[in-house]
Coordinates of C-alpha atoms in Angstrom, one line a residue:
Chain A
G128 CA 44.9 89.9 122.4
I129 CA 43.3 88.1 125.3
Q130 CA 39.8 86.6 124.7
V131 CA 37.3 86.9 127.7
E132 CA 34.2 84.5 126.9
Q133 CA 31.3 84.0 129.6
S134 CA 28.2 81.9 129.9
P135 CA 25.4 81.8 129.8
P136 CA 24.4 84.9 128.2
D137 CA 21.1 85.0 129.8
L138 CA 19.9 83.2 133.0
I139 CA 16.6 83.1 134.2
L140 CA 15.7 81.7 137.9
Q141 CA 13.3 81.8 140.5
E142 CA 13.9 83.1 143.6
G143 CA 15.8 81.3 145.9
A144 CA 17.7 78.8 143.2
N145 CA 21.2 78.7 142.9
S146 CA 23.5 79.5 139.9
T147 CA 27.3 79.5 138.6
L148 CA 28.2 81.6 136.0
R149 CA 31.5 80.8 134.1
C150 CA 34.3 83.0 132.8
N151 CA 37.0 81.4 130.7
F152 CA 40.2 83.5 129.3
S153 CA 42.5 82.3 126.8
D154 CA 45.8 83.5 128.3
S155 CA 47.6 84.3 131.8
V156 CA 46.5 87.0 133.7
N157 CA 47.4 88.9 136.5
N158 CA 43.9 90.3 137.5
L159 CA 40.5 89.0 137.5
Q160 CA 37.2 90.7 138.7
W161 CA 33.8 90.0 138.8
F162 CA 31.2 92.8 138.5
H163 CA 27.4 93.2 138.6
Q164 CA 26.1 96.1 136.8
N165 CA 23.0 98.0 138.7
P166 CA 20.2 99.2 136.2
W167 CA 22.0 102.8 136.3
G168 CA 24.8 101.5 134.6
Q169 CA 27.4 101.4 137.9
L170 CA 29.8 98.7 138.2
I171 CA 29.8 96.9 141.8
N172 CA 33.1 95.0 142.7
L173 CA 31.9 91.8 143.6
F174 CA 35.4 89.9 143.8
Y175 CA 39.1 90.6 143.0
I176 CA 40.3 86.8 142.3
P177 CA 43.2 86.3 139.9
S178 CA 43.5 83.0 141.8
G179 CA 42.0 80.9 144.5
T180 CA 38.6 80.8 146.1
K181 CA 36.8 83.5 148.1
Q182 CA 33.4 83.9 149.4
N183 CA 31.3 87.0 150.5
G184 CA 27.5 86.2 152.1
R185 CA 25.4 84.5 149.6
L186 CA 28.3 84.9 146.5
S187 CA 31.5 83.0 146.3
A188 CA 34.1 82.8 143.4
T189 CA 36.9 80.5 142.3
T190 CA 39.7 81.1 140.2
V191 CA 41.6 78.1 138.6
A192 CA 44.4 80.2 136.9
T193 CA 46.3 77.2 135.4
E194 CA 43.0 76.0 133.5
R195 CA 42.2 79.8 132.7
Y196 CA 38.6 79.6 134.1
S197 CA 36.3 81.3 137.0
L198 CA 33.0 80.7 138.5
L199 CA 30.8 82.6 140.4
Y200 CA 28.5 80.9 142.4
I201 CA 25.1 82.5 143.9
S202 CA 23.2 80.7 145.9
S203 CA 19.7 81.6 147.4
S204 CA 19.1 84.3 144.7
Q205 CA 16.6 87.0 145.3
T206 CA 15.4 89.5 143.1
T207 CA 18.0 92.4 143.9
D208 CA 20.5 89.6 142.0
S209 CA 19.1 90.6 138.8
G210 CA 21.2 92.4 136.5
V211 CA 24.4 91.8 134.1
Y212 CA 27.4 90.1 135.7
F213 CA 30.9 90.8 134.0
C214 CA 34.3 89.1 134.4
A215 CA 37.1 91.1 133.4
V216 CA 40.9 90.3 133.3
D217 CA 44.5 92.2 133.3
R218 CA 47.1 90.6 131.7
G219 CA 49.5 93.2 131.1
G220 CA 49.5 94.8 134.3
Y221 CA 48.9 98.3 133.3
N222 CA 45.3 98.0 134.6
K223 CA 43.4 97.6 130.8
L224 CA 40.7 95.2 131.7
I225 CA 39.4 93.3 129.1
F226 CA 35.7 92.1 129.7
G227 CA 33.4 89.3 128.8
A228 CA 30.1 89.9 127.2
G229 CA 28.6 89.5 130.4
T230 CA 25.7 87.2 132.0
R231 CA 22.2 88.9 132.3
L232 CA 20.4 87.5 135.2
A233 CA 16.8 87.8 135.7
V234 CA 15.3 86.1 139.0
H235 CA 11.6 86.3 139.2
P236 CA 9.7 86.2 142.5
Chain B
K128 CA 36.6 106.9 151.8
A129 CA 34.8 108.7 149.2
G130 CA 34.0 106.6 145.7
V131 CA 35.1 107.3 142.5
T132 CA 33.0 110.6 140.9
Q133 CA 32.3 111.1 137.4
T134 CA 31.0 114.5 135.9
P135 CA 28.7 115.4 134.3
R136 CA 26.2 112.8 135.1
Y137 CA 24.3 112.9 131.8
L138 CA 25.1 115.0 128.5
I139 CA 23.6 115.5 125.4
K140 CA 25.7 117.0 122.3
T141 CA 25.3 117.8 118.9
R142 CA 27.5 115.8 116.0
G143 CA 30.7 118.0 115.7
Q144 CA 30.8 119.4 119.1
Q145 CA 33.8 118.3 121.4
V146 CA 33.0 116.9 125.0
T147 CA 35.0 116.7 128.5
L148 CA 34.2 114.4 130.9
S149 CA 36.1 114.5 134.2
C150 CA 36.8 111.6 136.8
S151 CA 37.9 111.9 140.3
P152 CA 39.7 108.8 141.6
I153 CA 39.6 107.5 145.3
S154 CA 41.6 109.4 147.6
G155 CA 45.3 108.0 147.3
H156 CA 44.7 106.3 143.9
R157 CA 47.1 107.1 141.2
S158 CA 45.8 105.1 138.2
V159 CA 42.8 106.3 136.5
S160 CA 41.4 104.2 133.2
W161 CA 38.6 104.9 131.0
Y162 CA 36.1 102.5 129.3
Q163 CA 33.4 102.9 126.8
Q164 CA 30.2 100.9 126.9
T165 CA 28.1 100.5 124.0
P166 CA 25.2 97.8 123.2
G167 CA 26.8 96.8 120.1
Q168 CA 30.6 96.4 121.6
G169 CA 30.3 95.9 125.2
L170 CA 32.9 97.7 127.6
Q171 CA 36.1 98.4 125.7
F172 CA 39.1 100.2 127.0
L173 CA 40.0 103.6 126.1
F174 CA 43.2 104.3 128.1
E175 CA 45.0 104.7 131.4
Y176 CA 47.1 107.1 133.2
F177 CA 49.4 106.9 136.0
S178 CA 51.3 109.6 137.5
E179 CA 50.2 111.8 135.0
T180 CA 51.6 109.6 132.1
Q181 CA 49.2 107.6 129.6
R182 CA 50.7 104.0 129.6
N183 CA 48.1 102.5 127.7
K184 CA 45.8 103.3 125.0
G185 CA 42.8 101.0 123.5
N186 CA 42.1 101.0 119.6
F187 CA 40.1 104.3 119.6
P188 CA 40.5 107.2 117.0
G189 CA 42.8 110.3 118.0
R190 CA 39.3 112.2 118.6
F191 CA 39.5 110.3 122.0
S192 CA 42.0 111.7 124.2
G193 CA 43.0 112.1 127.9
R194 CA 44.9 113.9 130.6
Q195 CA 45.9 113.3 134.1
F196 CA 46.6 116.1 136.8
S197 CA 49.1 115.9 139.7
N198 CA 46.2 115.0 142.3
S199 CA 45.2 112.2 139.8
R200 CA 42.0 113.8 138.7
S201 CA 41.6 113.0 135.0
E202 CA 39.5 114.2 132.2
M203 CA 38.8 112.9 128.8
N204 CA 37.9 114.8 125.6
V205 CA 36.2 113.8 122.7
S206 CA 36.3 115.8 119.9
T207 CA 34.2 116.4 116.4
L208 CA 31.6 113.9 118.2
E209 CA 29.7 111.4 116.0
L210 CA 26.7 109.5 116.5
G211 CA 28.4 106.4 117.3
D212 CA 29.8 108.2 120.3
S213 CA 26.6 107.8 122.2
A214 CA 27.8 105.6 125.1
L215 CA 28.2 105.1 129.0
Y216 CA 31.7 106.0 129.7
L217 CA 32.9 104.7 133.0
C218 CA 36.1 105.7 134.7
A219 CA 38.0 103.4 137.4
S220 CA 40.6 104.2 139.9
S221 CA 43.7 101.7 141.5
E222 CA 46.2 101.7 143.6
G223 CA 48.8 100.6 141.4
N224 CA 49.3 97.8 138.8
S225 CA 46.9 95.0 138.4
Y226 CA 45.4 96.1 141.6
E227 CA 41.7 96.2 142.1
Q228 CA 40.0 98.8 140.3
Y229 CA 36.8 100.7 141.4
F230 CA 34.3 102.3 139.0
G231 CA 32.6 105.6 139.3
P232 CA 28.9 106.0 138.3
G233 CA 29.5 106.9 134.8
T234 CA 28.5 109.6 132.3
R235 CA 25.9 108.9 129.7
L236 CA 26.7 110.6 126.4
T237 CA 24.3 111.1 124.0
V238 CA 25.2 112.4 120.7
T239 CA 22.2 113.6 118.2

């Protein structure tokens, strides 16, 4: 089956710093989503981005489908950005998301 | 629109019991997917339902089952609970194939 790898596994930042999270996937996909998991466990949708580039405030994402990777950029990080960021892909079209292991981000004041 | 809702939010069961979890999708969404999250295995796909039909199933034993009703609400059932079934169970809804999925808050199941 398709493999999803996220890097780095852990990231520690000072408030105000920028960061780039990476997601590599091993096959073509129909869907790619980025999520932020809050401390209570809920997955918050950040981007639905099977290809192209999108921006939402301090966050932006780029997926290069032909090269099978996606990047999530966080600028001017805040302590509220702390948590785990997941990349997930769907290859078969039946809404079966395959998740990466996540990047655990800690932003210190 | 209201988001995806899951009940109950927390549950404590004893090994050998069974449990039923419920998920109400976003209005108009016909697809409901279920996922299990554990510290050791991460987030894993359980199954997906669309218009009351199970279309896809993950690598879980037959003790894990589900169903979807005509109003798109879905339930999952775990029989003969094991300690390893302790996990956060998340459901997600979507308008259709490969559309964006939206997740509920999850049900945290503890098996003692």
